[in-house]
């Protein structure tokens, strides 16, 4: 039986009470990040398609909007995230419009790995209803991108960065760039200099650093010490994050 699309709400330090919307089956993604807290990617793909029927997602959204749970304690935001990459869903644009129309008081948020923008320029139009986009970028060099993010063969670090630069030019909502730090891998001086250059070209509204606090897909990924995180954050002009609502499953409410 298919898992439900809506999960949470989770309490997120940066987003407040966030109701998650998952648009893909486990674990469908264009990356296979070594730190992924959902586990290994079992379907590494760049194919956009209707992985979960739109009518099923809309039915769950409607049931939630009419529920006492929503009326008594509404979330502060509706967040596309979950068991894979949300922009792989071919009806992402339609769904973003529908969620914004159905939940006008909530911020609409997209947590994405950002790799598909350069491959599918229509995504720049599709994300327009979104209030805050949280793309990730974990590497400044191609070697480290391959080691940490393990992309689909059609994706390069350069294509991902160019996609985010274009996003900044074509989207006027908030962009909060997230960087996952793996101590000993992407926290050395040459790597963070390259990351700083990429950040400067992308020009996000905020930069936030994350590190491991749940089980990773690969055992060699270890938590980064708070001291090292603070040093890197200082160098990059970034904020520090801890637990948040990226790709986790919690109690389903509806
Ligand atoms: S962390 Fe996100 S982008 Fe990376 S494999 Fe997991 S779901 Fe995909």
PDB file of C-alpha atoms and ligand atoms in Angstrom:
ATOM      1  CA  UNK A   1       0.000   0.000   0.000  1.00  0.00           C
ATOM      2  CA  UNK A   2       1.265   3.464  -0.882  1.00  0.00           C
ATOM      3  CA  UNK A   3       2.348   5.683   1.996  1.00  0.00           C
ATOM      4  CA  UNK A   4       0.414   8.857   2.630  1.00  0.00           C
ATOM      5  CA  UNK A   5       1.618  12.086   1.031  1.00  0.00           C
ATOM      6  CA  UNK A   6       1.126  14.360   4.026  1.00  0.00           C
ATOM      7  CA  UNK A   7       3.259  14.008   7.139  1.00  0.00           C
ATOM      8  CA  UNK A   8       3.707  16.001  10.302  1.00  0.00           C
ATOM      9  CA  UNK A   9       3.434  18.739  11.236  1.00  0.00           C
ATOM     10  CA  UNK A  10       7.030  18.796  12.437  1.00  0.00           C
ATOM     11  CA  UNK A  11       8.445  21.584  14.538  1.00  0.00           C
ATOM     12  CA  UNK A  12      11.191  23.166  12.481  1.00  0.00           C
ATOM     13  CA  UNK A  13      13.538  25.764  13.903  1.00  0.00           C
ATOM     14  CA  UNK A  14      13.669  27.730  10.680  1.00  0.00           C
ATOM     15  CA  UNK A  15      10.130  27.158   9.406  1.00  0.00           C
ATOM     16  CA  UNK A  16       7.982  26.853  12.529  1.00  0.00           C
ATOM     17  CA  UNK A  17       5.237  24.200  12.390  1.00  0.00           C
ATOM     18  CA  UNK A  18       5.673  22.591   9.001  1.00  0.00           C
ATOM     19  CA  UNK A  19       3.262  20.173   7.310  1.00  0.00           C
ATOM     20  CA  UNK A  20       5.217  17.990   4.876  1.00  0.00           C
ATOM     21  CA  UNK A  21       4.010  17.013   1.402  1.00  0.00           C
ATOM     22  CA  UNK A  22       5.792  14.054  -0.162  1.00  0.00           C
ATOM     23  CA  UNK A  23       5.501  13.660  -3.957  1.00  0.00           C
ATOM     24  CA  UNK A  24       7.619  10.549  -4.644  1.00  0.00           C
ATOM     25  CA  UNK A  25       7.754   6.906  -3.603  1.00  0.00           C
ATOM     26  CA  UNK A  26      10.703   5.810  -1.446  1.00  0.00           C
ATOM     27  CA  UNK A  27      13.456   6.577  -2.474  1.00  0.00           C
ATOM     28  CA  UNK A  28      13.271   8.391  -5.780  1.00  0.00           C
ATOM     29  CA  UNK A  29      15.895  11.064  -6.263  1.00  0.00           C
ATOM     30  CA  UNK A  30      18.361  12.571  -8.720  1.00  0.00           C
ATOM     31  CA  UNK A  31      21.065  12.282  -6.042  1.00  0.00           C
ATOM     32  CA  UNK A  32      22.162   9.502  -3.719  1.00  0.00           C
ATOM     33  CA  UNK A  33      23.616  11.582  -0.897  1.00  0.00           C
ATOM     34  CA  UNK A  34      25.882   9.675   1.454  1.00  0.00           C
ATOM     35  CA  UNK A  35      24.358  11.552   4.401  1.00  0.00           C
ATOM     36  CA  UNK A  36      20.704  11.066   3.385  1.00  0.00           C
ATOM     37  CA  UNK A  37      18.639  10.340   6.454  1.00  0.00           C
ATOM     38  CA  UNK A  38      16.048   8.460   4.378  1.00  0.00           C
ATOM     39  CA  UNK A  39      18.618   5.834   3.358  1.00  0.00           C
ATOM     40  CA  UNK A  40      20.137   4.952  -0.007  1.00  0.00           C
ATOM     41  CA  UNK A  41      18.460   6.067  -3.219  1.00  0.00           C
ATOM     42  CA  UNK A  42      16.815   3.010  -4.749  1.00  0.00           C
ATOM     43  CA  UNK A  43      15.617   4.834  -7.875  1.00  0.00           C
ATOM     44  CA  UNK A  44      18.283   7.250  -9.132  1.00  0.00           C
ATOM     45  CA  UNK A  45      16.585   9.199 -11.897  1.00  0.00           C
ATOM     46  CA  UNK A  46      16.090  12.528 -13.634  1.00  0.00           C
ATOM     47  CA  UNK A  47      12.784  11.450 -15.208  1.00  0.00           C
ATOM     48  CA  UNK A  48       9.884  13.709 -14.337  1.00  0.00           C
ATOM     49  CA  UNK A  49       6.610  11.845 -14.126  1.00  0.00           C
ATOM     50  CA  UNK A  50       3.451  11.496 -12.088  1.00  0.00           C
ATOM     51  CA  UNK A  51       5.024   9.245  -9.441  1.00  0.00           C
ATOM     52  CA  UNK A  52       1.990   9.649  -7.185  1.00  0.00           C
ATOM     53  CA  UNK A  53      -1.395  10.364  -8.837  1.00  0.00           C
ATOM     54  CA  UNK A  54      -2.324  14.040  -8.551  1.00  0.00           C
ATOM     55  CA  UNK A  55      -5.860  13.117  -7.516  1.00  0.00           C
ATOM     56  CA  UNK A  56      -4.520  11.161  -4.488  1.00  0.00           C
ATOM     57  CA  UNK A  57      -2.408  14.125  -3.381  1.00  0.00           C
ATOM     58  CA  UNK A  58      -5.300  16.558  -3.870  1.00  0.00           C
ATOM     59  CA  UNK A  59      -7.662  14.266  -1.935  1.00  0.00           C
ATOM     60  CA  UNK A  60      -5.268  14.233   1.018  1.00  0.00           C
ATOM     61  CA  UNK A  61      -4.824  18.006   0.881  1.00  0.00           C
ATOM     62  CA  UNK A  62      -8.599  18.520   0.792  1.00  0.00           C
ATOM     63  CA  UNK A  63      -9.162  16.129   3.715  1.00  0.00           C
ATOM     64  CA  UNK A  64      -6.514  17.945   5.738  1.00  0.00           C
ATOM     65  CA  UNK A  65      -7.871  21.429   4.942  1.00  0.00           C
ATOM     66  CA  UNK A  66     -11.329  20.329   6.137  1.00  0.00           C
ATOM     67  CA  UNK A  67     -10.094  18.530   9.251  1.00  0.00           C
ATOM     68  CA  UNK A  68     -10.449  19.688  12.831  1.00  0.00           C
ATOM     69  CA  UNK A  69      -6.702  19.163  13.235  1.00  0.00           C
ATOM     70  CA  UNK A  70      -6.011  21.863  10.670  1.00  0.00           C
ATOM     71  CA  UNK A  71      -8.664  24.249  11.964  1.00  0.00           C
ATOM     72  CA  UNK A  72      -7.618  23.931  15.620  1.00  0.00           C
ATOM     73  CA  UNK A  73      -3.865  24.141  15.090  1.00  0.00           C
ATOM     74  CA  UNK A  74      -2.900  25.215  11.569  1.00  0.00           C
ATOM     75  CA  UNK A  75       0.756  24.858  10.556  1.00  0.00           C
ATOM     76  CA  UNK A  76       2.831  27.902   9.706  1.00  0.00           C
ATOM     77  CA  UNK A  77       3.901  26.417   6.393  1.00  0.00           C
ATOM     78  CA  UNK A  78       3.214  23.706   3.843  1.00  0.00           C
ATOM     79  CA  UNK A  79       6.500  22.115   2.766  1.00  0.00           C
ATOM     80  CA  UNK A  80       7.278  20.000  -0.292  1.00  0.00           C
ATOM     81  CA  UNK A  81       9.826  17.478   1.006  1.00  0.00           C
ATOM     82  CA  UNK A  82       9.831  13.790   1.848  1.00  0.00           C
ATOM     83  CA  UNK A  83      11.105  10.529   0.435  1.00  0.00           C
ATOM     84  CA  UNK A  84      12.886  11.921  -2.605  1.00  0.00           C
ATOM     85  CA  UNK A  85      13.192  14.979  -4.834  1.00  0.00           C
ATOM     86  CA  UNK A  86       9.827  16.828  -5.093  1.00  0.00           C
ATOM     87  CA  UNK A  87      10.573  18.511  -8.444  1.00  0.00           C
ATOM     88  CA  UNK A  88      10.739  15.082 -10.104  1.00  0.00           C
ATOM     89  CA  UNK A  89       6.939  15.046  -9.976  1.00  0.00           C
ATOM     90  CA  UNK A  90       5.733  16.112 -13.418  1.00  0.00           C
ATOM     91  CA  UNK A  91       2.749  18.000 -11.941  1.00  0.00           C
ATOM     92  CA  UNK A  92       4.811  19.923  -9.426  1.00  0.00           C
ATOM     93  CA  UNK A  93       3.668  23.275 -10.860  1.00  0.00           C
ATOM     94  CA  UNK A  94      -0.021  22.374 -10.738  1.00  0.00           C
ATOM     95  CA  UNK A  95       0.331  21.070  -7.198  1.00  0.00           C
ATOM     96  CA  UNK A  96       2.217  24.165  -6.029  1.00  0.00           C
ATOM     97  CA  UNK A  97      -0.598  26.356  -7.350  1.00  0.00           C
ATOM     98  CA  UNK A  98      -3.219  24.152  -5.715  1.00  0.00           C
ATOM     99  CA  UNK A  99      -1.533  24.144  -2.299  1.00  0.00           C
ATOM    100  CA  UNK A 100      -1.068  27.920  -2.364  1.00  0.00           C
ATOM    101  CA  UNK A 101      -4.739  28.426  -3.295  1.00  0.00           C
ATOM    102  CA  UNK A 102      -5.991  25.974  -0.655  1.00  0.00           C
ATOM    103  CA  UNK A 103      -3.721  27.198   2.160  1.00  0.00           C
ATOM    104  CA  UNK A 104      -3.322  30.930   1.472  1.00  0.00           C
ATOM    105  CA  UNK A 105      -2.368  31.750   5.070  1.00  0.00           C
ATOM    106  CA  UNK A 106       0.549  29.305   5.143  1.00  0.00           C
ATOM    107  CA  UNK A 107       3.951  29.917   3.598  1.00  0.00           C
ATOM    108  CA  UNK A 108       4.583  27.485   0.771  1.00  0.00           C
ATOM    109  CA  UNK A 109       8.072  25.974   1.045  1.00  0.00           C
ATOM    110  CA  UNK A 110      10.106  23.750  -1.281  1.00  0.00           C
ATOM    111  CA  UNK A 111      13.028  21.693   0.007  1.00  0.00           C
ATOM    112  CA  UNK A 112      14.953  20.585  -3.077  1.00  0.00           C
ATOM    113  CA  UNK A 113      18.387  19.407  -4.113  1.00  0.00           C
ATOM    114  CA  UNK A 114      18.189  22.002  -6.903  1.00  0.00           C
ATOM    115  CA  UNK A 115      19.694  19.720  -9.552  1.00  0.00           C
ATOM    116  CA  UNK A 116      16.789  19.709 -11.993  1.00  0.00           C
ATOM    117  CA  UNK A 117      16.479  23.433 -12.756  1.00  0.00           C
ATOM    118  CA  UNK A 118      19.135  23.415 -15.451  1.00  0.00           C
ATOM    119  CA  UNK A 119      17.671  20.276 -17.042  1.00  0.00           C
ATOM    120  CA  UNK A 120      14.028  21.433 -16.985  1.00  0.00           C
ATOM    121  CA  UNK A 121      13.783  25.235 -17.420  1.00  0.00           C
ATOM    122  CA  UNK A 122       9.979  25.013 -17.037  1.00  0.00           C
ATOM    123  CA  UNK A 123      10.668  24.572 -13.327  1.00  0.00           C
ATOM    124  CA  UNK A 124      11.509  28.287 -13.034  1.00  0.00           C
ATOM    125  CA  UNK A 125       7.865  28.992 -13.906  1.00  0.00           C
ATOM    126  CA  UNK A 126       6.487  26.104 -11.843  1.00  0.00           C
ATOM    127  CA  UNK A 127       8.097  27.277  -8.593  1.00  0.00           C
ATOM    128  CA  UNK A 128       6.626  30.791  -8.776  1.00  0.00           C
ATOM    129  CA  UNK A 129       3.827  30.108  -6.200  1.00  0.00           C
ATOM    130  CA  UNK A 130       6.445  28.971  -3.660  1.00  0.00           C
ATOM    131  CA  UNK A 131       7.332  31.514  -0.949  1.00  0.00           C
ATOM    132  CA  UNK A 132      10.642  30.003   0.209  1.00  0.00           C
ATOM    133  CA  UNK A 133      12.942  27.614  -1.687  1.00  0.00           C
ATOM    134  CA  UNK A 134      15.590  25.711   0.272  1.00  0.00           C
ATOM    135  CA  UNK A 135      18.023  24.250  -2.278  1.00  0.00           C
ATOM    136  CA  UNK A 136      21.113  22.347  -1.207  1.00  0.00           C
ATOM    137  CA  UNK A 137      24.716  22.645  -2.345  1.00  0.00           C
ATOM    138  CA  UNK A 138      27.294  20.502  -0.583  1.00  0.00           C
ATOM    139  CA  UNK A 139      30.403  20.849  -2.729  1.00  0.00           C
ATOM    140  CA  UNK A 140      32.575  23.389  -4.502  1.00  0.00           C
ATOM    141  CA  UNK A 141      34.500  20.833  -6.575  1.00  0.00           C
ATOM    142  CA  UNK A 142      33.293  18.067  -8.852  1.00  0.00           C
ATOM    143  CA  UNK A 143      35.206  15.370  -6.949  1.00  0.00           C
ATOM    144  CA  UNK A 144      33.549  16.190  -3.643  1.00  0.00           C
ATOM    145  CA  UNK A 145      30.153  16.475  -5.371  1.00  0.00           C
ATOM    146  CA  UNK A 146      30.627  12.902  -6.631  1.00  0.00           C
ATOM    147  CA  UNK A 147      31.752  11.679  -3.214  1.00  0.00           C
ATOM    148  CA  UNK A 148      29.007  13.245  -1.107  1.00  0.00           C
ATOM    149  CA  UNK A 149      26.026  13.687  -3.442  1.00  0.00           C
ATOM    150  CA  UNK A 150      26.572  10.857  -5.964  1.00  0.00           C
ATOM    151  CA  UNK A 151      24.429  12.358  -8.741  1.00  0.00           C
ATOM    152  CA  UNK A 152      22.628  10.784 -11.668  1.00  0.00           C
ATOM    153  CA  UNK A 153      25.137  10.665 -14.601  1.00  0.00           C
ATOM    154  CA  UNK A 154      23.310  13.533 -16.378  1.00  0.00           C
ATOM    155  CA  UNK A 155      24.007  15.945 -13.513  1.00  0.00           C
ATOM    156  CA  UNK A 156      27.227  17.830 -12.853  1.00  0.00           C
ATOM    157  CA  UNK A 157      28.149  20.257 -10.107  1.00  0.00           C
ATOM    158  CA  UNK A 158      28.434  22.971 -12.721  1.00  0.00           C
ATOM    159  CA  UNK A 159      24.929  22.301 -14.084  1.00  0.00           C
ATOM    160  CA  UNK A 160      23.535  22.409 -10.549  1.00  0.00           C
ATOM    161  CA  UNK A 161      25.227  25.718  -9.731  1.00  0.00           C
ATOM    162  CA  UNK A 162      24.174  27.267 -13.053  1.00  0.00           C
ATOM    163  CA  UNK A 163      20.608  26.150 -12.371  1.00  0.00           C
ATOM    164  CA  UNK A 164      20.636  27.906  -8.995  1.00  0.00           C
ATOM    165  CA  UNK A 165      22.112  31.078 -10.502  1.00  0.00           C
ATOM    166  CA  UNK A 166      19.277  31.118 -13.049  1.00  0.00           C
ATOM    167  CA  UNK A 167      16.766  30.428 -10.294  1.00  0.00           C
ATOM    168  CA  UNK A 168      17.967  33.534  -8.450  1.00  0.00           C
ATOM    169  CA  UNK A 169      17.413  35.587 -11.599  1.00  0.00           C
ATOM    170  CA  UNK A 170      13.973  34.232 -12.425  1.00  0.00           C
ATOM    171  CA  UNK A 171      12.410  33.741  -8.981  1.00  0.00           C
ATOM    172  CA  UNK A 172      11.703  36.590  -6.589  1.00  0.00           C
ATOM    173  CA  UNK A 173      10.803  34.663  -3.436  1.00  0.00           C
ATOM    174  CA  UNK A 174      13.261  33.753  -0.696  1.00  0.00           C
ATOM    175  CA  UNK A 175      16.148  31.357  -1.409  1.00  0.00           C
ATOM    176  CA  UNK A 176      17.786  29.796   1.634  1.00  0.00           C
ATOM    177  CA  UNK A 177      20.776  27.747   0.512  1.00  0.00           C
ATOM    178  CA  UNK A 178      21.590  24.757   2.696  1.00  0.00           C
ATOM    179  CA  UNK A 179      25.065  23.201   2.901  1.00  0.00           C
ATOM    180  CA  UNK A 180      25.582  19.845   4.594  1.00  0.00           C
ATOM    181  CA  UNK A 181      29.032  19.681   6.167  1.00  0.00           C
ATOM    182  CA  UNK A 182      30.788  16.303   6.416  1.00  0.00           C
ATOM    183  CA  UNK A 183      33.898  16.760   8.538  1.00  0.00           C
ATOM    184  CA  UNK A 184      37.058  15.686   6.736  1.00  0.00           C
ATOM    185  CA  UNK A 185      35.331  15.743   3.331  1.00  0.00           C
ATOM    186  CA  UNK A 186      33.944  19.170   2.413  1.00  0.00           C
ATOM    187  CA  UNK A 187      35.235  21.342   5.262  1.00  0.00           C
ATOM    188  CA  UNK A 188      38.838  21.837   4.100  1.00  0.00           C
ATOM    189  CA  UNK A 189      40.069  25.264   3.084  1.00  0.00           C
ATOM    190  CA  UNK A 190      40.146  24.754  -0.692  1.00  0.00           C
ATOM    191  CA  UNK A 191      36.634  23.306  -0.723  1.00  0.00           C
ATOM    192  CA  UNK A 192      35.034  26.024   1.341  1.00  0.00           C
ATOM    193  CA  UNK A 193      36.739  28.699  -0.760  1.00  0.00           C
ATOM    194  CA  UNK A 194      35.090  27.157  -3.823  1.00  0.00           C
ATOM    195  CA  UNK A 195      31.792  26.947  -1.940  1.00  0.00           C
ATOM    196  CA  UNK A 196      32.104  30.607  -1.010  1.00  0.00           C
ATOM    197  CA  UNK A 197      32.613  31.495  -4.681  1.00  0.00           C
ATOM    198  CA  UNK A 198      29.540  29.476  -5.670  1.00  0.00           C
ATOM    199  CA  UNK A 199      27.474  31.159  -2.938  1.00  0.00           C
ATOM    200  CA  UNK A 200      28.544  34.546  -4.173  1.00  0.00           C
ATOM    201  CA  UNK A 201      27.418  33.675  -7.729  1.00  0.00           C
ATOM    202  CA  UNK A 202      24.089  32.229  -6.572  1.00  0.00           C
ATOM    203  CA  UNK A 203      23.399  35.104  -4.161  1.00  0.00           C
ATOM    204  CA  UNK A 204      20.836  33.398  -1.900  1.00  0.00           C
ATOM    205  CA  UNK A 205      18.957  35.348   0.765  1.00  0.00           C
ATOM    206  CA  UNK A 206      20.376  33.112   3.487  1.00  0.00           C
ATOM    207  CA  UNK A 207      22.999  30.366   3.799  1.00  0.00           C
ATOM    208  CA  UNK A 208      22.482  27.674   6.411  1.00  0.00           C
ATOM    209  CA  UNK A 209      24.839  24.887   7.502  1.00  0.00           C
ATOM    210  CA  UNK A 210      23.601  21.476   8.501  1.00  0.00           C
ATOM    211  CA  UNK A 211      25.331  18.329   9.729  1.00  0.00           C
ATOM    212  CA  UNK A 212      24.441  14.814  10.701  1.00  0.00           C
ATOM    213  CA  UNK A 213      21.995  14.217  13.521  1.00  0.00           C
ATOM    214  CA  UNK A 214      20.255  11.030  12.382  1.00  0.00           C
ATOM    215  CA  UNK A 215      21.394   7.785  10.725  1.00  0.00           C
ATOM    216  CA  UNK A 216      23.082   8.434   7.363  1.00  0.00           C
ATOM    217  CA  UNK A 217      22.862   6.294   4.225  1.00  0.00           C
ATOM    218  CA  UNK A 218      26.606   5.551   4.573  1.00  0.00           C
ATOM    219  CA  UNK A 219      28.338   4.709   7.827  1.00  0.00           C
ATOM    220  CA  UNK A 220      31.452   6.734   6.969  1.00  0.00           C
ATOM    221  CA  UNK A 221      29.475   9.957   7.348  1.00  0.00           C
ATOM    222  CA  UNK A 222      30.094  11.190  10.885  1.00  0.00           C
ATOM    223  CA  UNK A 223      28.670  14.175  12.772  1.00  0.00           C
ATOM    224  CA  UNK A 224      30.733  17.335  12.454  1.00  0.00           C
ATOM    225  CA  UNK A 225      32.002  18.849  15.689  1.00  0.00           C
ATOM    226  CA  UNK A 226      30.241  22.060  16.780  1.00  0.00           C
ATOM    227  CA  UNK A 227      33.598  23.868  16.779  1.00  0.00           C
ATOM    228  CA  UNK A 228      34.352  22.944  13.172  1.00  0.00           C
ATOM    229  CA  UNK A 229      30.833  23.836  12.086  1.00  0.00           C
ATOM    230  CA  UNK A 230      31.134  27.219  13.740  1.00  0.00           C
ATOM    231  CA  UNK A 231      34.446  27.887  11.955  1.00  0.00           C
ATOM    232  CA  UNK A 232      33.011  26.991   8.551  1.00  0.00           C
ATOM    233  CA  UNK A 233      29.851  28.994   9.223  1.00  0.00           C
ATOM    234  CA  UNK A 234      31.977  31.990  10.124  1.00  0.00           C
ATOM    235  CA  UNK A 235      34.035  31.671   6.931  1.00  0.00           C
ATOM    236  CA  UNK A 236      30.945  31.343   4.728  1.00  0.00           C
ATOM    237  CA  UNK A 237      28.825  33.903   6.570  1.00  0.00           C
ATOM    238  CA  UNK A 238      26.278  31.148   7.215  1.00  0.00           C
ATOM    239  CA  UNK A 239      23.812  30.295   9.983  1.00  0.00           C
ATOM    240  CA  UNK A 240      23.974  27.002  11.863  1.00  0.00           C
ATOM    241  CA  UNK A 241      21.118  24.521  11.796  1.00  0.00           C
ATOM    242  CA  UNK A 242      20.448  21.339  13.655  1.00  0.00           C
ATOM    243  CA  UNK A 243      17.308  19.201  13.493  1.00  0.00           C
ATOM    244  CA  UNK A 244      14.880  20.171  10.780  1.00  0.00           C
ATOM    245  CA  UNK A 245      12.255  18.777   8.485  1.00  0.00           C
ATOM    246  CA  UNK A 246      14.353  17.638   5.533  1.00  0.00           C
ATOM    247  CA  UNK A 247      13.356  14.218   4.357  1.00  0.00           C
ATOM    248  CA  UNK A 248      12.026  12.738   7.546  1.00  0.00           C
ATOM    249  CA  UNK A 249       8.900  10.834   8.262  1.00  0.00           C
ATOM    250  CA  UNK A 250       6.849  11.578  11.320  1.00  0.00           C
ATOM    251  CA  UNK A 251       3.330  10.778  12.457  1.00  0.00           C
ATOM    252  CA  UNK A 252       0.780  11.237   9.729  1.00  0.00           C
ATOM    253  CA  UNK A 253      -2.108  13.403  10.821  1.00  0.00           C
ATOM    254  CA  UNK A 254      -4.664  12.911   8.087  1.00  0.00           C
TER     255      UNK A 254
HETATM  256  S1  LIG B   1      19.346  14.141   0.996  1.00  0.00           S
HETATM  257 FE1  LIG B   1      17.729  14.813  -0.373  1.00  0.00          FE
HETATM  258  S2  LIG B   1      18.778  15.070  -2.337  1.00  0.00           S
HETATM  259 FE2  LIG B   1      20.099  13.798  -1.085  1.00  0.00          FE
HETATM  260  S3  LIG B   1      19.542  11.664  -1.597  1.00  0.00           S
HETATM  261 FE3  LIG B   1      18.335  12.279   0.230  1.00  0.00          FE
HETATM  262  S4  LIG B   1      16.399  12.985  -0.658  1.00  0.00           S
HETATM  263 FE4  LIG B   1      17.902  12.994  -2.331  1.00  0.00          FE
END
